[in-house]
mmCIF file of C-alpha atoms in Angstrom:
data_model
loop_
_atom_site.group_PDB
_atom_site.id
_atom_site.type_symbol
_atom_site.label_atom_id
_atom_site.label_comp_id
_atom_site.label_asym_id
_atom_site.label_seq_id
_atom_site.Cartn_x
_atom_site.Cartn_y
_atom_site.Cartn_z
ATOM 1 C CA MET A 1 0.000 0.000 0.000
ATOM 2 C CA PRO A 2 1.393 3.466 -0.865
ATOM 3 C CA VAL A 3 2.541 5.745 1.926
ATOM 4 C CA ARG A 4 -0.067 8.248 3.042
ATOM 5 C CA TYR A 5 0.608 11.657 4.530
ATOM 6 C CA GLY A 6 1.195 11.366 8.209
ATOM 7 C CA HIS A 7 1.142 15.103 8.822
ATOM 8 C CA LEU A 8 -2.427 15.977 7.884
ATOM 9 C CA PRO A 9 -4.236 18.153 10.428
ATOM 10 C CA VAL A 10 -6.099 16.171 13.071
ATOM 11 C CA ALA A 11 -9.549 17.430 12.030
ATOM 12 C CA VAL A 12 -9.109 16.101 8.507
ATOM 13 C CA LYS A 13 -10.888 12.789 8.242
ATOM 14 C CA VAL A 14 -8.574 10.458 6.376
ATOM 15 C CA GLU A 15 -10.078 7.221 5.187
ATOM 16 C CA THR A 16 -7.644 4.381 5.656
ATOM 17 C CA MET A 17 -9.330 1.933 3.310
ATOM 18 C CA SER A 18 -9.088 2.555 -0.377
ATOM 19 C CA PRO A 19 -11.250 0.994 -3.085
ATOM 20 C CA PHE A 20 -7.913 0.006 -4.664
ATOM 21 C CA GLU A 21 -6.194 -2.786 -2.804
ATOM 22 C CA ASN A 22 -2.662 -2.463 -4.108
ATOM 23 C CA GLU A 23 -0.207 -0.153 -5.806
ATOM 24 C CA ILE A 24 -0.637 -1.927 -9.154
ATOM 25 C CA ASP A 25 -4.148 -0.505 -9.396
ATOM 26 C CA TYR A 26 -2.884 2.950 -8.486
ATOM 27 C CA ARG A 27 -0.205 2.651 -11.152
ATOM 28 C CA HIS A 28 -2.706 1.489 -13.785
ATOM 29 C CA PHE A 29 -4.996 4.480 -13.330
ATOM 30 C CA MET A 30 -2.138 6.942 -12.875
ATOM 31 C CA ALA A 31 -0.804 5.713 -16.228
ATOM 32 C CA ALA A 32 -4.152 6.723 -17.736
ATOM 33 C CA ALA A 33 -3.805 10.180 -16.138
ATOM 34 C CA LEU A 34 -0.274 10.388 -17.545
ATOM 35 C CA ASP A 35 -1.713 9.614 -20.993
ATOM 36 C CA GLN A 36 -3.952 12.661 -20.547
ATOM 37 C CA ALA A 37 -0.945 14.749 -19.468
ATOM 38 C CA SER A 38 0.970 13.563 -22.534
ATOM 39 C CA LEU A 39 -1.893 14.755 -24.737
ATOM 40 C CA ALA A 40 -1.688 18.158 -23.072
ATOM 41 C CA LEU A 41 2.082 18.267 -23.612
ATOM 42 C CA GLN A 42 1.705 17.288 -27.280
ATOM 43 C CA ALA A 43 -0.713 20.202 -27.675
ATOM 44 C CA GLY A 44 1.829 22.551 -26.069
ATOM 45 C CA GLU A 45 -0.117 22.802 -22.816
ATOM 46 C CA PHE A 46 1.087 22.428 -19.230
ATOM 47 C CA PRO A 47 1.289 18.613 -18.855
ATOM 48 C CA VAL A 48 -1.372 17.877 -16.273
ATOM 49 C CA GLY A 49 -3.903 15.096 -16.662
ATOM 50 C CA CYS A 50 -6.627 13.744 -14.427
ATOM 51 C CA VAL A 51 -8.874 10.696 -14.505
ATOM 52 C CA MET A 52 -11.771 10.016 -12.154
ATOM 53 C CA VAL A 53 -12.319 6.378 -11.268
ATOM 54 C CA HIS A 54 -15.362 4.644 -9.824
ATOM 55 C CA GLN A 55 -15.529 0.901 -9.281
ATOM 56 C CA TYR A 56 -12.338 0.310 -11.273
ATOM 57 C CA LYS A 57 -13.647 2.240 -14.299
ATOM 58 C CA ILE A 58 -12.603 5.636 -15.615
ATOM 59 C CA ILE A 59 -15.740 7.749 -15.610
ATOM 60 C CA ALA A 60 -14.230 11.137 -16.484
ATOM 61 C CA SER A 61 -10.968 12.716 -17.560
ATOM 62 C CA GLY A 62 -9.421 16.083 -18.183
ATOM 63 C CA THR A 63 -6.265 17.727 -19.482
ATOM 64 C CA ARG A 64 -4.919 21.165 -18.631
ATOM 65 C CA ARG A 65 -5.959 23.867 -21.086
ATOM 66 C CA GLY A 66 -5.278 27.548 -21.533
ATOM 67 C CA THR A 67 -1.495 27.701 -21.118
ATOM 68 C CA ILE A 68 -0.360 27.957 -24.730
ATOM 69 C CA SER A 69 1.613 31.055 -25.739
ATOM 70 C CA GLY A 70 1.769 32.339 -22.201
ATOM 71 C CA SER A 71 -1.986 32.832 -21.854
ATOM 72 C CA ARG A 72 -3.176 32.742 -18.282
ATOM 73 C CA ASN A 73 -6.467 30.869 -18.265
ATOM 74 C CA GLU A 74 -6.291 29.636 -14.697
ATOM 75 C CA THR A 75 -9.653 27.879 -14.528
ATOM 76 C CA ASP A 76 -9.355 25.094 -17.093
ATOM 77 C CA HIS A 77 -7.370 22.753 -14.881
ATOM 78 C CA ALA A 78 -7.501 19.006 -15.560
ATOM 79 C CA GLU A 79 -9.334 18.277 -12.292
ATOM 80 C CA ILE A 80 -11.984 20.928 -12.912
ATOM 81 C CA LEU A 81 -12.629 19.644 -16.440
ATOM 82 C CA ALA A 82 -12.922 16.076 -15.131
ATOM 83 C CA LEU A 83 -15.385 17.217 -12.432
ATOM 84 C CA ARG A 84 -17.448 18.906 -15.152
ATOM 85 C CA GLU A 85 -17.554 15.600 -17.054
ATOM 86 C CA ILE A 86 -18.841 13.832 -13.938
ATOM 87 C CA SER A 87 -21.635 16.391 -13.636
ATOM 88 C CA LYS A 88 -22.788 15.460 -17.147
ATOM 89 C CA LEU A 89 -23.141 11.729 -16.420
ATOM 90 C CA GLU A 90 -26.663 10.301 -16.557
ATOM 91 C CA THR A 91 -26.118 8.595 -13.222
ATOM 92 C CA THR A 92 -23.622 10.181 -10.890
ATOM 93 C CA PRO A 93 -21.886 7.756 -8.522
ATOM 94 C CA ALA A 94 -21.539 8.506 -4.826
ATOM 95 C CA PRO A 95 -18.672 11.025 -4.769
ATOM 96 C CA GLN A 96 -17.024 9.367 -1.749
ATOM 97 C CA GLU A 97 -16.549 6.280 -3.963
ATOM 98 C CA ILE A 98 -14.644 8.243 -6.641
ATOM 99 C CA THR A 99 -10.862 8.478 -6.765
ATOM 100 C CA ALA A 100 -9.160 11.336 -8.593
ATOM 101 C CA PHE A 101 -5.818 10.454 -10.207
ATOM 102 C CA CYS A 102 -3.828 13.624 -10.927
ATOM 103 C CA THR A 103 -0.388 13.865 -12.488
ATOM 104 C CA LEU A 104 0.407 16.972 -10.440
ATOM 105 C CA GLU A 105 -0.632 17.625 -6.862
ATOM 106 C CA PRO A 106 -3.917 19.570 -7.093
ATOM 107 C CA CYS A 107 -3.632 23.305 -6.565
ATOM 108 C CA LEU A 108 -5.694 24.972 -3.871
ATOM 109 C CA MET A 109 -8.555 25.701 -6.303
ATOM 110 C CA CYS A 110 -8.721 22.087 -7.514
ATOM 111 C CA PHE A 111 -8.240 20.635 -4.046
ATOM 112 C CA GLY A 112 -11.111 22.789 -2.804
ATOM 113 C CA ALA A 113 -13.333 21.740 -5.708
ATOM 114 C CA LEU A 114 -12.521 18.056 -5.108
ATOM 115 C CA LEU A 115 -13.360 18.477 -1.414
ATOM 116 C CA ILE A 116 -16.641 20.291 -2.111
ATOM 117 C CA ALA A 117 -17.542 17.614 -4.664
ATOM 118 C CA GLY A 118 -16.978 15.008 -1.950
ATOM 119 C CA ILE A 119 -14.333 13.029 -3.840
ATOM 120 C CA GLY A 120 -13.134 10.320 -1.447
ATOM 121 C CA GLU A 121 -9.561 9.860 -2.555
ATOM 122 C CA ILE A 122 -6.928 11.922 -4.336
ATOM 123 C CA VAL A 123 -3.904 10.166 -5.792
ATOM 124 C CA TYR A 124 -1.196 12.279 -7.379
ATOM 125 C CA ALA A 125 2.137 11.682 -9.068
ATOM 126 C CA TYR A 126 4.302 14.797 -8.709
ATOM 127 C CA GLU A 127 4.293 17.261 -5.826
ATOM 128 C CA ASP A 128 3.577 20.887 -6.643
ATOM 129 C CA VAL A 129 6.090 22.734 -4.467
ATOM 130 C CA MET A 130 4.796 26.075 -5.679
ATOM 131 C CA GLY A 131 1.034 25.710 -5.520
ATOM 132 C CA GLY A 132 0.024 22.318 -4.166
ATOM 133 C CA GLY A 133 -3.112 22.505 -2.078
ATOM 134 C CA THR A 134 -3.140 19.173 -0.288
ATOM 135 C CA HIS A 135 -1.021 20.470 2.589
ATOM 136 C CA CYS A 136 -3.461 23.187 3.630
ATOM 137 C CA ASP A 137 -4.706 23.030 7.204
ATOM 138 C CA LEU A 138 -8.336 22.024 6.839
ATOM 139 C CA ASN A 139 -8.841 22.756 10.556
ATOM 140 C CA ARG A 140 -8.820 26.445 9.653
ATOM 141 C CA LEU A 141 -11.371 26.121 6.856
ATOM 142 C CA PRO A 142 -15.166 26.166 7.091
ATOM 143 C CA PRO A 143 -17.102 22.881 7.369
ATOM 144 C CA LEU A 144 -17.835 22.888 3.631
ATOM 145 C CA TYR A 145 -14.208 21.770 3.212
ATOM 146 C CA SER A 146 -13.189 20.314 6.559
ATOM 147 C CA ASP A 147 -16.165 17.959 6.942
ATOM 148 C CA ASN A 148 -15.378 15.928 3.813
ATOM 149 C CA PRO A 149 -13.256 12.852 4.526
ATOM 150 C CA VAL A 150 -10.474 12.423 1.988
ATOM 151 C CA SER A 151 -7.545 10.094 1.550
ATOM 152 C CA ILE A 152 -4.439 11.512 -0.142
ATOM 153 C CA VAL A 153 -1.884 9.242 -1.786
ATOM 154 C CA PRO A 154 1.225 11.019 -3.152
ATOM 155 C CA GLY A 155 4.055 9.920 -5.403
ATOM 156 C CA ILE A 156 2.457 7.295 -7.659
ATOM 157 C CA LEU A 157 4.490 7.177 -10.932
ATOM 158 C CA ARG A 158 6.263 10.347 -9.815
ATOM 159 C CA ALA A 159 9.266 9.800 -12.113
ATOM 160 C CA GLU A 160 7.042 9.522 -15.183
ATOM 161 C CA SER A 161 5.226 12.738 -14.336
ATOM 162 C CA LEU A 162 8.498 14.503 -13.532
ATOM 163 C CA ALA A 163 9.785 13.539 -16.995
ATOM 164 C CA LEU A 164 6.795 15.265 -18.631
ATOM 165 C CA PHE A 165 7.374 18.438 -16.624
ATOM 166 C CA LYS A 166 11.094 18.415 -17.416
ATOM 167 C CA THR A 167 10.237 18.180 -21.107
ATOM 168 C CA PHE A 168 7.738 21.030 -20.782
ATOM 169 C CA PHE A 169 10.045 23.386 -18.873
ATOM 170 C CA SER A 170 13.001 22.526 -21.163
ATOM 171 C CA THR A 171 11.140 23.595 -24.285
ATOM 172 C CA PRO A 172 12.726 26.849 -25.559
ATOM 173 C CA ASP A 173 9.380 28.518 -26.293
ATOM 174 C CA CYS A 174 7.876 27.601 -22.901
ATOM 175 C CA ARG A 175 6.459 30.756 -21.346
ATOM 176 C CA TYR A 176 4.009 29.309 -18.837
ATOM 177 C CA TRP A 177 5.579 29.255 -15.354
ATOM 178 C CA ASN A 178 8.993 29.014 -17.058
ATOM 179 C CA LYS A 179 10.805 31.002 -14.348
ATOM 180 C CA SER A 180 8.750 29.740 -11.435
ATOM 181 C CA GLN A 181 9.737 27.885 -8.314
ATOM 182 C CA LEU A 182 8.129 24.760 -9.819
ATOM 183 C CA ALA A 183 10.226 25.042 -12.994
ATOM 184 C CA LYS A 184 13.453 25.452 -11.019
ATOM 185 C CA TYR A 185 12.577 22.601 -8.651
ATOM 186 C CA THR A 186 11.722 20.351 -11.611
ATOM 187 C CA LEU A 187 14.763 21.137 -13.707
ATOM 188 C CA ASP A 188 17.120 20.783 -10.728
ATOM 189 C CA GLN A 189 16.208 17.105 -10.321
#
Protein backbone atom coordinates (compact mmCIF):
# COMPACT_ATOMS: atom_id res chain seq x y z
CA MET A 1 0.00 0.00 0.00
CA PRO A 2 1.39 3.47 -0.86
CA VAL A 3 2.54 5.75 1.93
CA ARG A 4 -0.07 8.25 3.04
CA TYR A 5 0.61 11.66 4.53
CA GLY A 6 1.19 11.37 8.21
CA HIS A 7 1.14 15.10 8.82
CA LEU A 8 -2.43 15.98 7.88
CA PRO A 9 -4.24 18.15 10.43
CA VAL A 10 -6.10 16.17 13.07
CA ALA A 11 -9.55 17.43 12.03
CA VAL A 12 -9.11 16.10 8.51
CA LYS A 13 -10.89 12.79 8.24
CA VAL A 14 -8.57 10.46 6.38
CA GLU A 15 -10.08 7.22 5.19
CA THR A 16 -7.64 4.38 5.66
CA MET A 17 -9.33 1.93 3.31
CA SER A 18 -9.09 2.55 -0.38
CA PRO A 19 -11.25 0.99 -3.08
CA PHE A 20 -7.91 0.01 -4.66
CA GLU A 21 -6.19 -2.79 -2.80
CA ASN A 22 -2.66 -2.46 -4.11
CA GLU A 23 -0.21 -0.15 -5.81
CA ILE A 24 -0.64 -1.93 -9.15
CA ASP A 25 -4.15 -0.51 -9.40
CA TYR A 26 -2.88 2.95 -8.49
CA ARG A 27 -0.20 2.65 -11.15
CA HIS A 28 -2.71 1.49 -13.79
CA PHE A 29 -5.00 4.48 -13.33
CA MET A 30 -2.14 6.94 -12.88
CA ALA A 31 -0.80 5.71 -16.23
CA ALA A 32 -4.15 6.72 -17.74
CA ALA A 33 -3.80 10.18 -16.14
CA LEU A 34 -0.27 10.39 -17.55
CA ASP A 35 -1.71 9.61 -20.99
CA GLN A 36 -3.95 12.66 -20.55
CA ALA A 37 -0.95 14.75 -19.47
CA SER A 38 0.97 13.56 -22.53
CA LEU A 39 -1.89 14.76 -24.74
CA ALA A 40 -1.69 18.16 -23.07
CA LEU A 41 2.08 18.27 -23.61
CA GLN A 42 1.70 17.29 -27.28
CA ALA A 43 -0.71 20.20 -27.67
CA GLY A 44 1.83 22.55 -26.07
CA GLU A 45 -0.12 22.80 -22.82
CA PHE A 46 1.09 22.43 -19.23
CA PRO A 47 1.29 18.61 -18.85
CA VAL A 48 -1.37 17.88 -16.27
CA GLY A 49 -3.90 15.10 -16.66
CA CYS A 50 -6.63 13.74 -14.43
CA VAL A 51 -8.87 10.70 -14.50
CA MET A 52 -11.77 10.02 -12.15
CA VAL A 53 -12.32 6.38 -11.27
CA HIS A 54 -15.36 4.64 -9.82
CA GLN A 55 -15.53 0.90 -9.28
CA TYR A 56 -12.34 0.31 -11.27
CA LYS A 57 -13.65 2.24 -14.30
CA ILE A 58 -12.60 5.64 -15.61
CA ILE A 59 -15.74 7.75 -15.61
CA ALA A 60 -14.23 11.14 -16.48
CA SER A 61 -10.97 12.72 -17.56
CA GLY A 62 -9.42 16.08 -18.18
CA THR A 63 -6.26 17.73 -19.48
CA ARG A 64 -4.92 21.16 -18.63
CA ARG A 65 -5.96 23.87 -21.09
CA GLY A 66 -5.28 27.55 -21.53
CA THR A 67 -1.50 27.70 -21.12
CA ILE A 68 -0.36 27.96 -24.73
CA SER A 69 1.61 31.05 -25.74
CA GLY A 70 1.77 32.34 -22.20
CA SER A 71 -1.99 32.83 -21.85
CA ARG A 72 -3.18 32.74 -18.28
CA ASN A 73 -6.47 30.87 -18.26
CA GLU A 74 -6.29 29.64 -14.70
CA THR A 75 -9.65 27.88 -14.53
CA ASP A 76 -9.36 25.09 -17.09
CA HIS A 77 -7.37 22.75 -14.88
CA ALA A 78 -7.50 19.01 -15.56
CA GLU A 79 -9.33 18.28 -12.29
CA ILE A 80 -11.98 20.93 -12.91
CA LEU A 81 -12.63 19.64 -16.44
CA ALA A 82 -12.92 16.08 -15.13
CA LEU A 83 -15.39 17.22 -12.43
CA ARG A 84 -17.45 18.91 -15.15
CA GLU A 85 -17.55 15.60 -17.05
CA ILE A 86 -18.84 13.83 -13.94
CA SER A 87 -21.64 16.39 -13.64
CA LYS A 88 -22.79 15.46 -17.15
CA LEU A 89 -23.14 11.73 -16.42
CA GLU A 90 -26.66 10.30 -16.56
CA THR A 91 -26.12 8.59 -13.22
CA THR A 92 -23.62 10.18 -10.89
CA PRO A 93 -21.89 7.76 -8.52
CA ALA A 94 -21.54 8.51 -4.83
CA PRO A 95 -18.67 11.02 -4.77
CA GLN A 96 -17.02 9.37 -1.75
CA GLU A 97 -16.55 6.28 -3.96
CA ILE A 98 -14.64 8.24 -6.64
CA THR A 99 -10.86 8.48 -6.77
CA ALA A 100 -9.16 11.34 -8.59
CA PHE A 101 -5.82 10.45 -10.21
CA CYS A 102 -3.83 13.62 -10.93
CA THR A 103 -0.39 13.86 -12.49
CA LEU A 104 0.41 16.97 -10.44
CA GLU A 105 -0.63 17.63 -6.86
CA PRO A 106 -3.92 19.57 -7.09
CA CYS A 107 -3.63 23.31 -6.56
CA LEU A 108 -5.69 24.97 -3.87
CA MET A 109 -8.55 25.70 -6.30
CA CYS A 110 -8.72 22.09 -7.51
CA PHE A 111 -8.24 20.64 -4.05
CA GLY A 112 -11.11 22.79 -2.80
CA ALA A 113 -13.33 21.74 -5.71
CA LEU A 114 -12.52 18.06 -5.11
CA LEU A 115 -13.36 18.48 -1.41
CA ILE A 116 -16.64 20.29 -2.11
CA ALA A 117 -17.54 17.61 -4.66
CA GLY A 118 -16.98 15.01 -1.95
CA ILE A 119 -14.33 13.03 -3.84
CA GLY A 120 -13.13 10.32 -1.45
CA GLU A 121 -9.56 9.86 -2.55
CA ILE A 122 -6.93 11.92 -4.34
CA VAL A 123 -3.90 10.17 -5.79
CA TYR A 124 -1.20 12.28 -7.38
CA ALA A 125 2.14 11.68 -9.07
CA TYR A 126 4.30 14.80 -8.71
CA GLU A 127 4.29 17.26 -5.83
CA ASP A 128 3.58 20.89 -6.64
CA VAL A 129 6.09 22.73 -4.47
CA MET A 130 4.80 26.07 -5.68
CA GLY A 131 1.03 25.71 -5.52
CA GLY A 132 0.02 22.32 -4.17
CA GLY A 133 -3.11 22.51 -2.08
CA THR A 134 -3.14 19.17 -0.29
CA HIS A 135 -1.02 20.47 2.59
CA CYS A 136 -3.46 23.19 3.63
CA ASP A 137 -4.71 23.03 7.20
CA LEU A 138 -8.34 22.02 6.84
CA ASN A 139 -8.84 22.76 10.56
CA ARG A 140 -8.82 26.44 9.65
CA LEU A 141 -11.37 26.12 6.86
CA PRO A 142 -15.17 26.17 7.09
CA PRO A 143 -17.10 22.88 7.37
CA LEU A 144 -17.83 22.89 3.63
CA TYR A 145 -14.21 21.77 3.21
CA SER A 146 -13.19 20.31 6.56
CA ASP A 147 -16.17 17.96 6.94
CA ASN A 148 -15.38 15.93 3.81
CA PRO A 149 -13.26 12.85 4.53
CA VAL A 150 -10.47 12.42 1.99
CA SER A 151 -7.54 10.09 1.55
CA ILE A 152 -4.44 11.51 -0.14
CA VAL A 153 -1.88 9.24 -1.79
CA PRO A 154 1.22 11.02 -3.15
CA GLY A 155 4.05 9.92 -5.40
CA ILE A 156 2.46 7.29 -7.66
CA LEU A 157 4.49 7.18 -10.93
CA ARG A 158 6.26 10.35 -9.82
CA ALA A 159 9.27 9.80 -12.11
CA GLU A 160 7.04 9.52 -15.18
CA SER A 161 5.23 12.74 -14.34
CA LEU A 162 8.50 14.50 -13.53
CA ALA A 163 9.79 13.54 -17.00
CA LEU A 164 6.79 15.26 -18.63
CA PHE A 165 7.37 18.44 -16.62
CA LYS A 166 11.09 18.42 -17.42
CA THR A 167 10.24 18.18 -21.11
CA PHE A 168 7.74 21.03 -20.78
CA PHE A 169 10.05 23.39 -18.87
CA SER A 170 13.00 22.53 -21.16
CA THR A 171 11.14 23.60 -24.28
CA PRO A 172 12.73 26.85 -25.56
CA ASP A 173 9.38 28.52 -26.29
CA CYS A 174 7.88 27.60 -22.90
CA ARG A 175 6.46 30.76 -21.35
CA TYR A 176 4.01 29.31 -18.84
CA TRP A 177 5.58 29.25 -15.35
CA ASN A 178 8.99 29.01 -17.06
CA LYS A 179 10.80 31.00 -14.35
CA SER A 180 8.75 29.74 -11.44
CA GLN A 181 9.74 27.89 -8.31
CA LEU A 182 8.13 24.76 -9.82
CA ALA A 183 10.23 25.04 -12.99
CA LYS A 184 13.45 25.45 -11.02
CA TYR A 185 12.58 22.60 -8.65
CA THR A 186 11.72 20.35 -11.61
CA LEU A 187 14.76 21.14 -13.71
CA ASP A 188 17.12 20.78 -10.73
CA GLN A 189 16.21 17.11 -10.32
